[in-house]
Coordinates of C-alpha atoms in Angstrom, one line a residue:
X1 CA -25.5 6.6 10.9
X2 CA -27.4 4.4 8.5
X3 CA -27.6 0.7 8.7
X4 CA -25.5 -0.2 6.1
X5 CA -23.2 2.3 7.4
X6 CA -23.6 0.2 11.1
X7 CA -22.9 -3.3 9.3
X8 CA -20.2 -1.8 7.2
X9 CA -18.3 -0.1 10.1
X10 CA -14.7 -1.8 9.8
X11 CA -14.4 -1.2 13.5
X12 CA -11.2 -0.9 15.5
X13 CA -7.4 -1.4 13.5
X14 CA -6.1 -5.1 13.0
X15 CA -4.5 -7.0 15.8
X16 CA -2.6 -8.2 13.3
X17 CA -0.9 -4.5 12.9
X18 CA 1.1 -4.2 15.5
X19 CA 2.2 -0.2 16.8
X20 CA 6.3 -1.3 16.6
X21 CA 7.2 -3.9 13.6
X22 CA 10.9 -5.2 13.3
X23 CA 13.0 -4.4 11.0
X24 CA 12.2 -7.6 8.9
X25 CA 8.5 -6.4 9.0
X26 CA 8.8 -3.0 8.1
X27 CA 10.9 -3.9 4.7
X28 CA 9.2 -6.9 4.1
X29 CA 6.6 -4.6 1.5
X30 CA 9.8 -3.4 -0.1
X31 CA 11.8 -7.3 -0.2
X32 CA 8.2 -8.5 -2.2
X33 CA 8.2 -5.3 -4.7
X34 CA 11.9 -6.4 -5.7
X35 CA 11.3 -10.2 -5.8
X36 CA 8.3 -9.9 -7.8
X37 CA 10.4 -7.5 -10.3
X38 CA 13.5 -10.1 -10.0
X39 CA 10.7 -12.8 -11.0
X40 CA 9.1 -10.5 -14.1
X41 CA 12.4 -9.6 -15.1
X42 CA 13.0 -13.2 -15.8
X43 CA 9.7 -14.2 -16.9
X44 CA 9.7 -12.0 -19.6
X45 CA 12.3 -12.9 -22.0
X46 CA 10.9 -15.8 -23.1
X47 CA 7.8 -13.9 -24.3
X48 CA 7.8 -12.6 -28.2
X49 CA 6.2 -9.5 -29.9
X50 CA 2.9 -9.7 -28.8
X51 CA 0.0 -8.5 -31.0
X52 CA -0.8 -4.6 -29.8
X53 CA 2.9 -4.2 -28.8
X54 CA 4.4 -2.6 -32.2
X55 CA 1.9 -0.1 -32.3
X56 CA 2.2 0.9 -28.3
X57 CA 6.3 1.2 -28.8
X58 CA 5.4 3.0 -32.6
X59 CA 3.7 5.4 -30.4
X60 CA 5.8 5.4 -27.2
X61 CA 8.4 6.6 -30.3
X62 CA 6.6 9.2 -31.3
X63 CA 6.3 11.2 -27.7
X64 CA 9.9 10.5 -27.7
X65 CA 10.5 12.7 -30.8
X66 CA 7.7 14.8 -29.8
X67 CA 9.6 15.6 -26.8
X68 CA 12.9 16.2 -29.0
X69 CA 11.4 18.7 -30.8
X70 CA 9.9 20.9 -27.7
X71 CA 13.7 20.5 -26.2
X72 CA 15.2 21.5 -29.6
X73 CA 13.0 24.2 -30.9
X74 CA 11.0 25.3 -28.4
X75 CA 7.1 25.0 -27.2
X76 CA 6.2 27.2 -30.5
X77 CA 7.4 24.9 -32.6
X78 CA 6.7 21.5 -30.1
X79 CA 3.0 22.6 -30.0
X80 CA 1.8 23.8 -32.9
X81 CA -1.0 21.7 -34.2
X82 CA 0.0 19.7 -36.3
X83 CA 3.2 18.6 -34.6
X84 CA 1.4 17.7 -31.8
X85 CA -1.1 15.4 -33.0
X86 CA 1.8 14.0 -34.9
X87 CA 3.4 13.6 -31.9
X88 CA 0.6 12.1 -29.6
X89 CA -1.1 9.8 -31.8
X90 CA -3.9 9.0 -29.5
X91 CA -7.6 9.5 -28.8
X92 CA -8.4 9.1 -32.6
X93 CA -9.9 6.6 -35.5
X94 CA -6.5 4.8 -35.9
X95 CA -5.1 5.0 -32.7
X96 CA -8.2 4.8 -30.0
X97 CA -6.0 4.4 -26.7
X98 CA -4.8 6.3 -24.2
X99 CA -1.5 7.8 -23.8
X100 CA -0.5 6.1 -20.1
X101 CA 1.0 2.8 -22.1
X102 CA 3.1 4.6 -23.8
X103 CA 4.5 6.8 -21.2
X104 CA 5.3 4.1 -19.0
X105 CA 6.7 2.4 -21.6
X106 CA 8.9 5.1 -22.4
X107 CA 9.8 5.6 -18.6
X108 CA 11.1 2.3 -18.3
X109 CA 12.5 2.3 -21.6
X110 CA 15.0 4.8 -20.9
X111 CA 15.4 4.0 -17.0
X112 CA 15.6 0.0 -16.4
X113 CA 14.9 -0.3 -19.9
X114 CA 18.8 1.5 -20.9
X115 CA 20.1 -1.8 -20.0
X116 CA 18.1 -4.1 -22.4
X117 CA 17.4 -4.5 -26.4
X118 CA 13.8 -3.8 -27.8
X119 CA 10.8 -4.8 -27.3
X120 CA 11.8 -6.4 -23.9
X121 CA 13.3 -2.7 -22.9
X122 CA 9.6 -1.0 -23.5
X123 CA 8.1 -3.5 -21.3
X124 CA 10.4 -2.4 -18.2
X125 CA 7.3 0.4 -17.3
X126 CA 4.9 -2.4 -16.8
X127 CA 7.3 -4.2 -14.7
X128 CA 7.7 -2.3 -11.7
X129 CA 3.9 -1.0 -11.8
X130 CA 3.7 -5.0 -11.2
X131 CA 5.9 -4.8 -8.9
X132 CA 5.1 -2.5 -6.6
X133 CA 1.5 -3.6 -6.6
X134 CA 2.3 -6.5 -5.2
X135 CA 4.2 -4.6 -2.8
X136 CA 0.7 -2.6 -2.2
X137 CA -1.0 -5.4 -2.4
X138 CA 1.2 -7.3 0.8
X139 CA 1.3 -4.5 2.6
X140 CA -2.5 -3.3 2.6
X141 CA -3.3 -7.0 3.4
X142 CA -1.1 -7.8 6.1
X143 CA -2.2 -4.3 7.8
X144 CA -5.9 -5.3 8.2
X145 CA -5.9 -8.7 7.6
X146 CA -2.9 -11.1 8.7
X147 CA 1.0 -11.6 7.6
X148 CA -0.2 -14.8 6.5
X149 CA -3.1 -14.0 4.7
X150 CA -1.0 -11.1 3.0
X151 CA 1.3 -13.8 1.1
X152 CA -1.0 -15.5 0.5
X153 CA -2.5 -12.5 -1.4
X154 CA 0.7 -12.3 -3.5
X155 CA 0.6 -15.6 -4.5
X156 CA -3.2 -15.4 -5.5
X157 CA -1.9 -12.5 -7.5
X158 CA 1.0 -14.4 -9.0
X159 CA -0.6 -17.5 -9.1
X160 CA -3.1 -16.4 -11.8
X161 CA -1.2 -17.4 -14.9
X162 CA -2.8 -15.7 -17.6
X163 CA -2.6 -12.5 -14.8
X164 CA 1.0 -12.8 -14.7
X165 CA 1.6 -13.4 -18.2
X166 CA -0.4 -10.3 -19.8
X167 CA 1.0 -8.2 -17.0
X168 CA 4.9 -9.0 -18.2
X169 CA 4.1 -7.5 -21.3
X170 CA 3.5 -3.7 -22.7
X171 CA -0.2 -4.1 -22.3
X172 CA -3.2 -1.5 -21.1
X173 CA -5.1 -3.5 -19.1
X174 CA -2.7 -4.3 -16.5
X175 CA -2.5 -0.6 -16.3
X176 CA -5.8 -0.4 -15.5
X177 CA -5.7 -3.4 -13.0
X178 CA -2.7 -1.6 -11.1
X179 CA -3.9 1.7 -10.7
X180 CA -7.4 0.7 -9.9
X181 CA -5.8 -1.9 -7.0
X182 CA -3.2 1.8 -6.0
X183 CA -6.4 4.2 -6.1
X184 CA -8.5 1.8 -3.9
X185 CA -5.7 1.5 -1.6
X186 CA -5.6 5.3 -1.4
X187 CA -9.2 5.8 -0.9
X188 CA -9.0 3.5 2.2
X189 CA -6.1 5.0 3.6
X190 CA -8.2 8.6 3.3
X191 CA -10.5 6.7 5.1
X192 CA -8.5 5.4 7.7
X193 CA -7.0 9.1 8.2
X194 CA -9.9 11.1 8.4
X195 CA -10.5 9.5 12.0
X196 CA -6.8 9.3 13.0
X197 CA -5.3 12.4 11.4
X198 CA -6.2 16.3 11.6
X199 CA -5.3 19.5 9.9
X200 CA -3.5 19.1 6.5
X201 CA -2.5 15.6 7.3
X202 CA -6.1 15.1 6.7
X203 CA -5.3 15.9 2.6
X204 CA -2.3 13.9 2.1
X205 CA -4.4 10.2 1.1
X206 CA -7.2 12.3 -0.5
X207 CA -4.5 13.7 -2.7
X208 CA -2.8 10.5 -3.5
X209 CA -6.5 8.9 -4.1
X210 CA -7.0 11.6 -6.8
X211 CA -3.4 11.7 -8.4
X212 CA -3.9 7.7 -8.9
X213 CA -7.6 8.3 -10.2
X214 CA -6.0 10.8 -12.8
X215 CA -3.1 8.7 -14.4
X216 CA -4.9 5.5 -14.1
X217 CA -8.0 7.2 -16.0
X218 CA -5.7 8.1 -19.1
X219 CA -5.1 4.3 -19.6
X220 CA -7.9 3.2 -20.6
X221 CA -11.8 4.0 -20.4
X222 CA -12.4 0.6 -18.8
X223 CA -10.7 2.4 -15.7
X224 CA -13.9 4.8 -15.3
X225 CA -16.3 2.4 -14.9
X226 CA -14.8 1.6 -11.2
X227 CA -15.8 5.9 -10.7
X228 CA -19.6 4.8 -10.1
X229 CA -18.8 1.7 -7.9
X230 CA -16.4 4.0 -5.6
X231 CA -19.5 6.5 -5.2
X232 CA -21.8 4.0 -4.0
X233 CA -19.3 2.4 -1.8
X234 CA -18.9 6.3 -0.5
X235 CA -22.4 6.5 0.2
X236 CA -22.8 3.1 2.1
X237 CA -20.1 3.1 4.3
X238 CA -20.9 7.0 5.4
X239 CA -20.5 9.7 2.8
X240 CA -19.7 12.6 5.5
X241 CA -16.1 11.0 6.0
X242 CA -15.5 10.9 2.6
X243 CA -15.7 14.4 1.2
X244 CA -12.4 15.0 1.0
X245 CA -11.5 12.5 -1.7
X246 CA -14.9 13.1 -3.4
X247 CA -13.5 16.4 -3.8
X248 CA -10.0 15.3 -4.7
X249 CA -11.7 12.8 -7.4
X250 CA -13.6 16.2 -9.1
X251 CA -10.9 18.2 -8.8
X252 CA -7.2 16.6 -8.6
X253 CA -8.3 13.7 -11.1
X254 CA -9.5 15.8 -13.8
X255 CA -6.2 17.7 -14.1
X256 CA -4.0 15.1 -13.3
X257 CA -5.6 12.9 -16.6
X258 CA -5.6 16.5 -18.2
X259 CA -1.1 16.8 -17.7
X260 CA -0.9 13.4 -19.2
X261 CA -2.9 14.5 -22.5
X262 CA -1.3 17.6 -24.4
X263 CA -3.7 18.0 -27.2
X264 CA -6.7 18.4 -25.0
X265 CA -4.6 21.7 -23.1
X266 CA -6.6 24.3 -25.6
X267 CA -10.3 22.3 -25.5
X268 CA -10.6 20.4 -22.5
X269 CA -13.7 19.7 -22.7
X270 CA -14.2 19.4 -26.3
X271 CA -11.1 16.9 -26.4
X272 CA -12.8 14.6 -23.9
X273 CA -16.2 14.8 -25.7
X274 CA -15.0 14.0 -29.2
X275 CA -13.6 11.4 -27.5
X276 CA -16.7 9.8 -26.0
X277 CA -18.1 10.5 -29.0
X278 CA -15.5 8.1 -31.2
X279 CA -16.3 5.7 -29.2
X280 CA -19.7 5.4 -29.1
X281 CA -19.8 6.0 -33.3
X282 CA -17.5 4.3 -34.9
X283 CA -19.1 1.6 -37.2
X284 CA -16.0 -0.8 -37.3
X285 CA -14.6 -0.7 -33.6
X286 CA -16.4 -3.1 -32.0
X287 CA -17.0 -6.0 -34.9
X288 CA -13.9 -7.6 -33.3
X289 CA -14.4 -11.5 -34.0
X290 CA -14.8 -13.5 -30.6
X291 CA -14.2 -17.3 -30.6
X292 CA -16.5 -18.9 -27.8
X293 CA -17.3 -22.4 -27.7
X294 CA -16.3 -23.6 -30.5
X295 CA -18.4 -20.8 -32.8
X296 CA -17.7 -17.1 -33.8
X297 CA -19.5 -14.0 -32.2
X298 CA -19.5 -10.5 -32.6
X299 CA -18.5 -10.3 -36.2
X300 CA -19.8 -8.6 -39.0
X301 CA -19.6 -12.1 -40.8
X302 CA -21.6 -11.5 -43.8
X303 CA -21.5 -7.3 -44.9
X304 CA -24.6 -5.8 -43.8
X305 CA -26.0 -7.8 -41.2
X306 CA -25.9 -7.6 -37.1
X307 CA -22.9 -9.4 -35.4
X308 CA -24.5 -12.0 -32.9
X309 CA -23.5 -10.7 -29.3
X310 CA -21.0 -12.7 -27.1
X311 CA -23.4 -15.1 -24.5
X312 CA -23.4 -13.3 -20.9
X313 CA -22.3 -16.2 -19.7
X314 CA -19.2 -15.9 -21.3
X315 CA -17.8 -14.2 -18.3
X316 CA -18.4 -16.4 -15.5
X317 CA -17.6 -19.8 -17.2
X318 CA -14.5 -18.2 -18.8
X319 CA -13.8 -16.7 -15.5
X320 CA -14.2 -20.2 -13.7
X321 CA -11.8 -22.0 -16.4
X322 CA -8.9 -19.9 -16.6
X323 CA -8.4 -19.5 -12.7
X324 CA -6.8 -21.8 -10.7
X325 CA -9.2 -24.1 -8.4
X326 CA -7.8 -23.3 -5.1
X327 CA -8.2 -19.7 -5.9
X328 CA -12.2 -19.9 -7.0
X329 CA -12.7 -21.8 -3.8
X330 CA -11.1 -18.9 -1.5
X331 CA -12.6 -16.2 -3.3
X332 CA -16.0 -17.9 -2.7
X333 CA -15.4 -18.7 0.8
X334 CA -15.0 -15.2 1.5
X335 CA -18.0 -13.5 -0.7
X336 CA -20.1 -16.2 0.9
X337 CA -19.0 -15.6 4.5
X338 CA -19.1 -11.6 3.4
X339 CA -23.1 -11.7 2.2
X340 CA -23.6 -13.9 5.2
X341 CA -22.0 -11.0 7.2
X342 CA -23.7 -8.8 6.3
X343 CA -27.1 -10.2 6.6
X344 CA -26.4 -11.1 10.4
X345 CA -25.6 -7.4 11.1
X346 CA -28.9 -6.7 8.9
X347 CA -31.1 -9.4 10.9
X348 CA -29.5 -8.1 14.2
X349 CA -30.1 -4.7 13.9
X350 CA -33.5 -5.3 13.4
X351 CA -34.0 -7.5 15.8
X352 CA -32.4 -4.5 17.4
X353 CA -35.3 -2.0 16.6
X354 CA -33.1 0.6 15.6
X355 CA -30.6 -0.1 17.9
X356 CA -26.3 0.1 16.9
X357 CA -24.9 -3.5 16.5
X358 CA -21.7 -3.6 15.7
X359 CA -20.6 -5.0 12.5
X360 CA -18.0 -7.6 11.4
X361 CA -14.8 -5.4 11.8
X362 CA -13.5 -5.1 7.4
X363 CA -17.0 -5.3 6.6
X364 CA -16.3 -1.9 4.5
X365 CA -13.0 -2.8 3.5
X366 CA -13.8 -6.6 2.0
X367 CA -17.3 -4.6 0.5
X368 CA -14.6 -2.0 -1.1
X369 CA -12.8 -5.3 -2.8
X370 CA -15.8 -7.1 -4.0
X371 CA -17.3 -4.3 -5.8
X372 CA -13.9 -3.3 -7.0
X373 CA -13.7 -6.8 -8.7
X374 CA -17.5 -7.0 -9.9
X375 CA -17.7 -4.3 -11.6
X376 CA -16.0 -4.9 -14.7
X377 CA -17.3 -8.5 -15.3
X378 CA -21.0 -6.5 -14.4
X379 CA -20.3 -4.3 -17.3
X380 CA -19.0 -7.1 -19.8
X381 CA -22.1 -9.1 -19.4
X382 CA -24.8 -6.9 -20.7
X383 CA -26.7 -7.0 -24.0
X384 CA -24.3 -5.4 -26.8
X385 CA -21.2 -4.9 -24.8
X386 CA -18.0 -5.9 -26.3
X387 CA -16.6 -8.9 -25.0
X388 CA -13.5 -9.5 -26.7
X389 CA -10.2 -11.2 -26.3
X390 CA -11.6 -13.8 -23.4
X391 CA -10.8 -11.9 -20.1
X392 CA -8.8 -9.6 -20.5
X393 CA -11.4 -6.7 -20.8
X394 CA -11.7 -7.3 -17.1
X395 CA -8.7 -8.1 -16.1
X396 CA -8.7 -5.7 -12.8
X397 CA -11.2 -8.2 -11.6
X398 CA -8.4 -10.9 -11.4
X399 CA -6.3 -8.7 -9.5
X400 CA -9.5 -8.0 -7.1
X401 CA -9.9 -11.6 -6.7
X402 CA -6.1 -12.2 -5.0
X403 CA -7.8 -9.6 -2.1
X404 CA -11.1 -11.7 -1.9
X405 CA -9.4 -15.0 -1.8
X406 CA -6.7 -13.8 1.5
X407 CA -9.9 -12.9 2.8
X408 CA -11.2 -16.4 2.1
X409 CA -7.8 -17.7 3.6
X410 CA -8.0 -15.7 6.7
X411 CA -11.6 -17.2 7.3
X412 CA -10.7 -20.1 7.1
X413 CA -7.4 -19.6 9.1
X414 CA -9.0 -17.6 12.6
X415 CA -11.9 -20.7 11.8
X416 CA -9.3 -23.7 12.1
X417 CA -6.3 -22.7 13.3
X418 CA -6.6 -19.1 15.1
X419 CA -3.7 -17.2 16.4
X420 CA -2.1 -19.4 18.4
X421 CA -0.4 -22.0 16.2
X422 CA 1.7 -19.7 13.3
X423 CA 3.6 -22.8 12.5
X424 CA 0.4 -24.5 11.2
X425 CA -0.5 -21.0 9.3
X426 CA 2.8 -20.6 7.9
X427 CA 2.8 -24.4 6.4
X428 CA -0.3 -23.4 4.8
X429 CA 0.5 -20.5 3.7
X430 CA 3.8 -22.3 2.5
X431 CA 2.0 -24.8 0.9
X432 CA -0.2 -22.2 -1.8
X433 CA 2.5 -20.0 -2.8
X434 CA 4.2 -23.8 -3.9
X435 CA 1.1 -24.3 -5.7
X436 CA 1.0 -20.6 -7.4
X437 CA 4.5 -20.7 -8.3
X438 CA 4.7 -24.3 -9.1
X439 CA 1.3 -23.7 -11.6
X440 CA 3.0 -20.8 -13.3
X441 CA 6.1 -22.3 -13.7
X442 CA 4.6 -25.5 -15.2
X443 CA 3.0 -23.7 -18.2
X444 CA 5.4 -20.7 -18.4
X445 CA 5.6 -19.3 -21.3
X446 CA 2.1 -20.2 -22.5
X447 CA 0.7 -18.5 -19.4
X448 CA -1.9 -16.9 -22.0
X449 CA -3.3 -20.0 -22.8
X450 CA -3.7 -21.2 -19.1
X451 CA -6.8 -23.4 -18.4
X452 CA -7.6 -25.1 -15.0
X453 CA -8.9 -28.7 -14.2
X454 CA -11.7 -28.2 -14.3
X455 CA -11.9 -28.5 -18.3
X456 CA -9.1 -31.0 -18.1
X457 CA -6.6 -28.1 -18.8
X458 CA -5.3 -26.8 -21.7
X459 CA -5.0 -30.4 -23.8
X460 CA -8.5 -31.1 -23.0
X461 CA -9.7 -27.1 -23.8
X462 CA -7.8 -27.1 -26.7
X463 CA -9.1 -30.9 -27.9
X464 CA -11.4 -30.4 -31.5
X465 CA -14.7 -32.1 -30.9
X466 CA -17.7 -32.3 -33.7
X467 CA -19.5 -29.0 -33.4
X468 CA -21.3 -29.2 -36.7
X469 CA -20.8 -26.9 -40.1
X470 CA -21.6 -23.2 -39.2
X471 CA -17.5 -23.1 -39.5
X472 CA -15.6 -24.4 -42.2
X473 CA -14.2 -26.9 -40.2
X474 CA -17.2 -29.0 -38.1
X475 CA -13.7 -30.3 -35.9
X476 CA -12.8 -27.4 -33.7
X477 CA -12.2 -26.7 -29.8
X478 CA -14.4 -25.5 -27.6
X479 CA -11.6 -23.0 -26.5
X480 CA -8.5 -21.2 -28.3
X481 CA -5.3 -21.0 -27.7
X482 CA -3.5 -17.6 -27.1
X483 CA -4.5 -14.6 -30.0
X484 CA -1.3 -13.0 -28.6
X485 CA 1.5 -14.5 -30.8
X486 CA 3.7 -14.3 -27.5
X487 CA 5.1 -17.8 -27.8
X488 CA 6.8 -16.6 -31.0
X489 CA 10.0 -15.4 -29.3
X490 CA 13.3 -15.3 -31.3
X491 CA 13.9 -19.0 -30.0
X492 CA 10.6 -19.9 -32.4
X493 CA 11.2 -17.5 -34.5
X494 CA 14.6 -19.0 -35.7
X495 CA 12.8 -22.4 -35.7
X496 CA 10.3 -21.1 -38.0
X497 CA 13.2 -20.0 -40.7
X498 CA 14.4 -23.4 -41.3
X499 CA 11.1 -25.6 -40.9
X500 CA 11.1 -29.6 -41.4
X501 CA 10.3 -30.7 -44.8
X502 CA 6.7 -30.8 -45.3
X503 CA 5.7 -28.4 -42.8
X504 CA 3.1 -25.8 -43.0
X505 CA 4.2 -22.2 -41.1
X506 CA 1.1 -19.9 -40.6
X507 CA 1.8 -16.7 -39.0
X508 CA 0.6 -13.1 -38.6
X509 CA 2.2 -10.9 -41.4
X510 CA 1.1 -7.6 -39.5
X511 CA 2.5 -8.4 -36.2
X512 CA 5.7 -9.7 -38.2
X513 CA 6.3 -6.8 -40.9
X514 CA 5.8 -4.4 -37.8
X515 CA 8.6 -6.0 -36.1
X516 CA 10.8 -6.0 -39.1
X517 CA 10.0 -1.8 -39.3
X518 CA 10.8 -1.1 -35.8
X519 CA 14.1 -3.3 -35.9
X520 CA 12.8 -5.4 -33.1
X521 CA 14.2 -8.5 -34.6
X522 CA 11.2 -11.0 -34.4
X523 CA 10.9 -12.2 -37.8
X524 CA 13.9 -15.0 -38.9

């Protein structure tokens, strides 16, 4: 056993998990899926056609005749060529995502989704994948952590406005958030299993793990970037008990991604490389503008010349202004307490010459978390790499950080209160999920647009200051307000039919005239 394996040892099973649970405790996973649901569900109407969502439900649309057709006339007919990149209108120069959107989209669309009017039915999908993360999210924390420190995981998660906001809607990256959050679940639990279970049982988590890997890798190619950080959390924490979902990941993943995308059956292979290679081509992809501080990056502003990279520090300052405070300060109570962990268990085991020291017990699993979260925000930072649309490229880091800050909490918690006064952990507890809920629900609708204190919030953010003349206008903020166009609901929409008399209405014609095609009813 290696050192780092030693340190990272998450030693015996919670005390905080007991054998028998009450009834209450056992559906307690189940009572937060539904009430985060009942919450979405509510949430959402007041959000409008956001930017990407035409072309998602366009496509969701598609599949949905696609699959009239094979139903109809037959596979023949259902996959020859043509029809089926007709039909699946992905992986290309117009379309460049992934199909897992729209097939969620469509499941909840014609499940929850029966009972509601476009595009608010399409986003039904999203909704319970929400959901029942949360549900995951509870129930994963409360089994190795604390009850306590498990709400107040949730409310980390829901707490995170501009999180809960682009979650509500028919977006990717949520997508990618949920299933990474579901597949790291699963890799612990196979884990976990490999020293309780044998036989069979010894497959069933492994499985899962590579089943989640597989869907959650047809959502977006962000998703893959978390492969690499699983392998060297594999090979740190003891890579003999994790062979069986190192084979599931090269075996059930592939095919699983591979059921989700028809026009790759013929040409595996060559589907997924002339994919890779779209994306590392294409000329006009990445020239996406970026507004930062007040100036313009990563645009092809005048024809012929290199777009100007978005700072690196982009992600850690926009990172620290659109989370809330109390959140920042748990999540860097327990990295800090984490790297001093570790370096204790380092120290001691040399101190040890060689000898076993036993680590922190979750040294693994809180090591699994943090480089789950850094990852993306790693990735974002480097020299050329797009860095569009504020945070939303890494967006799974966000729902990371809700695990990192109820380990923060629970630090603090065994550290000032310990086990023997719940009362005192429960009024804490009590007292954050006012805070998340009361923070979301004091900005809802313009979650998107969420900034914290520390910048003064969104009036001061938002606040034009003299920034000179490389813009047109020298008054401008030093942060924008949402790109989404998910404040015009039908409420503003109607407002914006019959404006006052000398008012000036600037809108987004695409976003608009898609609406109009798809009968979705967002223009007045």
């Amino acid at each position: 056993m290696t050192a780092v394996d030693d340190a990272a040892n998450p030693g015996p099973p919670s005390q905080h998990s007991p054998l028998r649970r009450t009834r209450l405790q056992q559906i307690a996973p189940l009572l937060i899926t539904l009430a985060c649901l009942l919450a979405s569900a509510w949430a959402v109407r007041d959000l409008g056609l956001t930017t990407d969502e035409p072309r998602y439900i366009d496509n969701s649309q598609r599949i949905h005749a696609w699959f009239g057709d094979l139903f109809a006339h037959g596979p023949s007919a259902a996959f020859e060529e043509k029809r089926l990149a007709e039909g699946w209108y992905y992986a290309r120069q117009e379309s460049k995502n992934l199909p897992l959107v729209s097939l969620i989209g469509s499941l909840g669309h014609f499940t929850l989704g029966f009972f509601d009017s476009p595009p608010h039915s399409y986003r039904w999908g999203n909704l319970v994948i929400l959901a029942v993360t949360c549900g995951v999210v509870f129930s994963w924390v409360r089994d190795e952590l604390s009850s306590p420190a498990a709400v107040v995981a949730v409310a980390a998660l829901i707490g995170m406005p501009r999180l809960w906001a682009h979650a509500l809607l028919m977006s990717i990256d949520p997508l990618v958030a949920s299933f990474q959050v579901l597949a790291c679940w699963a890799l612990w639990k196979s884990r976990q299993d490999d020293q309780l279970q044998t036989g069979f049982s010894n497959w069933r988590w492994p499985v899962a793990f590579g089943l989640l890997a597989g869907v959650g890798a047809m959502a977006k190619p962000t998703f893959w970037l978390i492969v690499p950080a699983w392998v060297v959390w594999g090979v740190l924490t003891g890579p003999r008990r994790h062979w069986r979902t190192a084979t599931c990941l090269l075996t059930v993943a592939p095919l699983a991604a591979l059921l989700l995308m028809p026009p790759w059956w013929s040409n595996p292979i060559g589907g997924f490389l002339g994919y890779i290679d779209l994306l590392l081509n294409d000329p006009v992809g990445w020239k996406i503008d970026v507004y930062y501080l007040g100036h313009v990056f990563q645009a092809e502003l005048v024809p012929g010349t290199r777009p100007v990279p978005v700072p690196w520090h982009s992600v850690p300052l926009l990172t620290s202004i659109t989370t809330p405070p109390w959140i920042l300060v748990l999540v860097v109570m327990e990295v800090a307490g984490w790297s001093l962990s570790l370096l204790a268990a380092r120290l001691a085991r040399r101190a040890g010459r060689g000898r076993a020291t036993p680590g922190r017990p979750g040294m693994a699993l809180e090591g699994l978390w943090l480089i789950a979260a850094a990852v993306l925000p790693l990735v974002v930072m480097l020299p050329g790499t797009p860095a569009h649309d504020g945070t939303r490229l890494y967006r799974p880091a966000f729902y990371f950080a809700a695990f990192l800050a109820a380990g923060g909490f629970e630090r603090l918690r065994l550290r000032w209160i310990g086990d023997n006064r719940p009362r005192i952990s429960w009024i804490a507890t009590s007292s954050l999920i006012v805070l998340a809920v009361g923070t979301n629900a004091t900005i809802h609708p313009a979650g998107l647009s969420y900034y914290n204190s520390l910048v003064g919030g969104f009036t001061e953010a938002t606040q034009p200051v003299a920034l000179g003349h490389s813009l047109p206008e020298p008054r401008r903020p030093l942060h924008e307000v949402s790109y989404w166009w998910e404040l015009f609901n039908r409420e503003r929409s109607r407002d914006a039919g019959a404006p006052s008399t000398g008012a000036r209405l600037t809108f987004f014609p695409r976003t608009l005239r898609e609406a109009d095609a798809q009968g979705l009813g967002a223009s007045p």
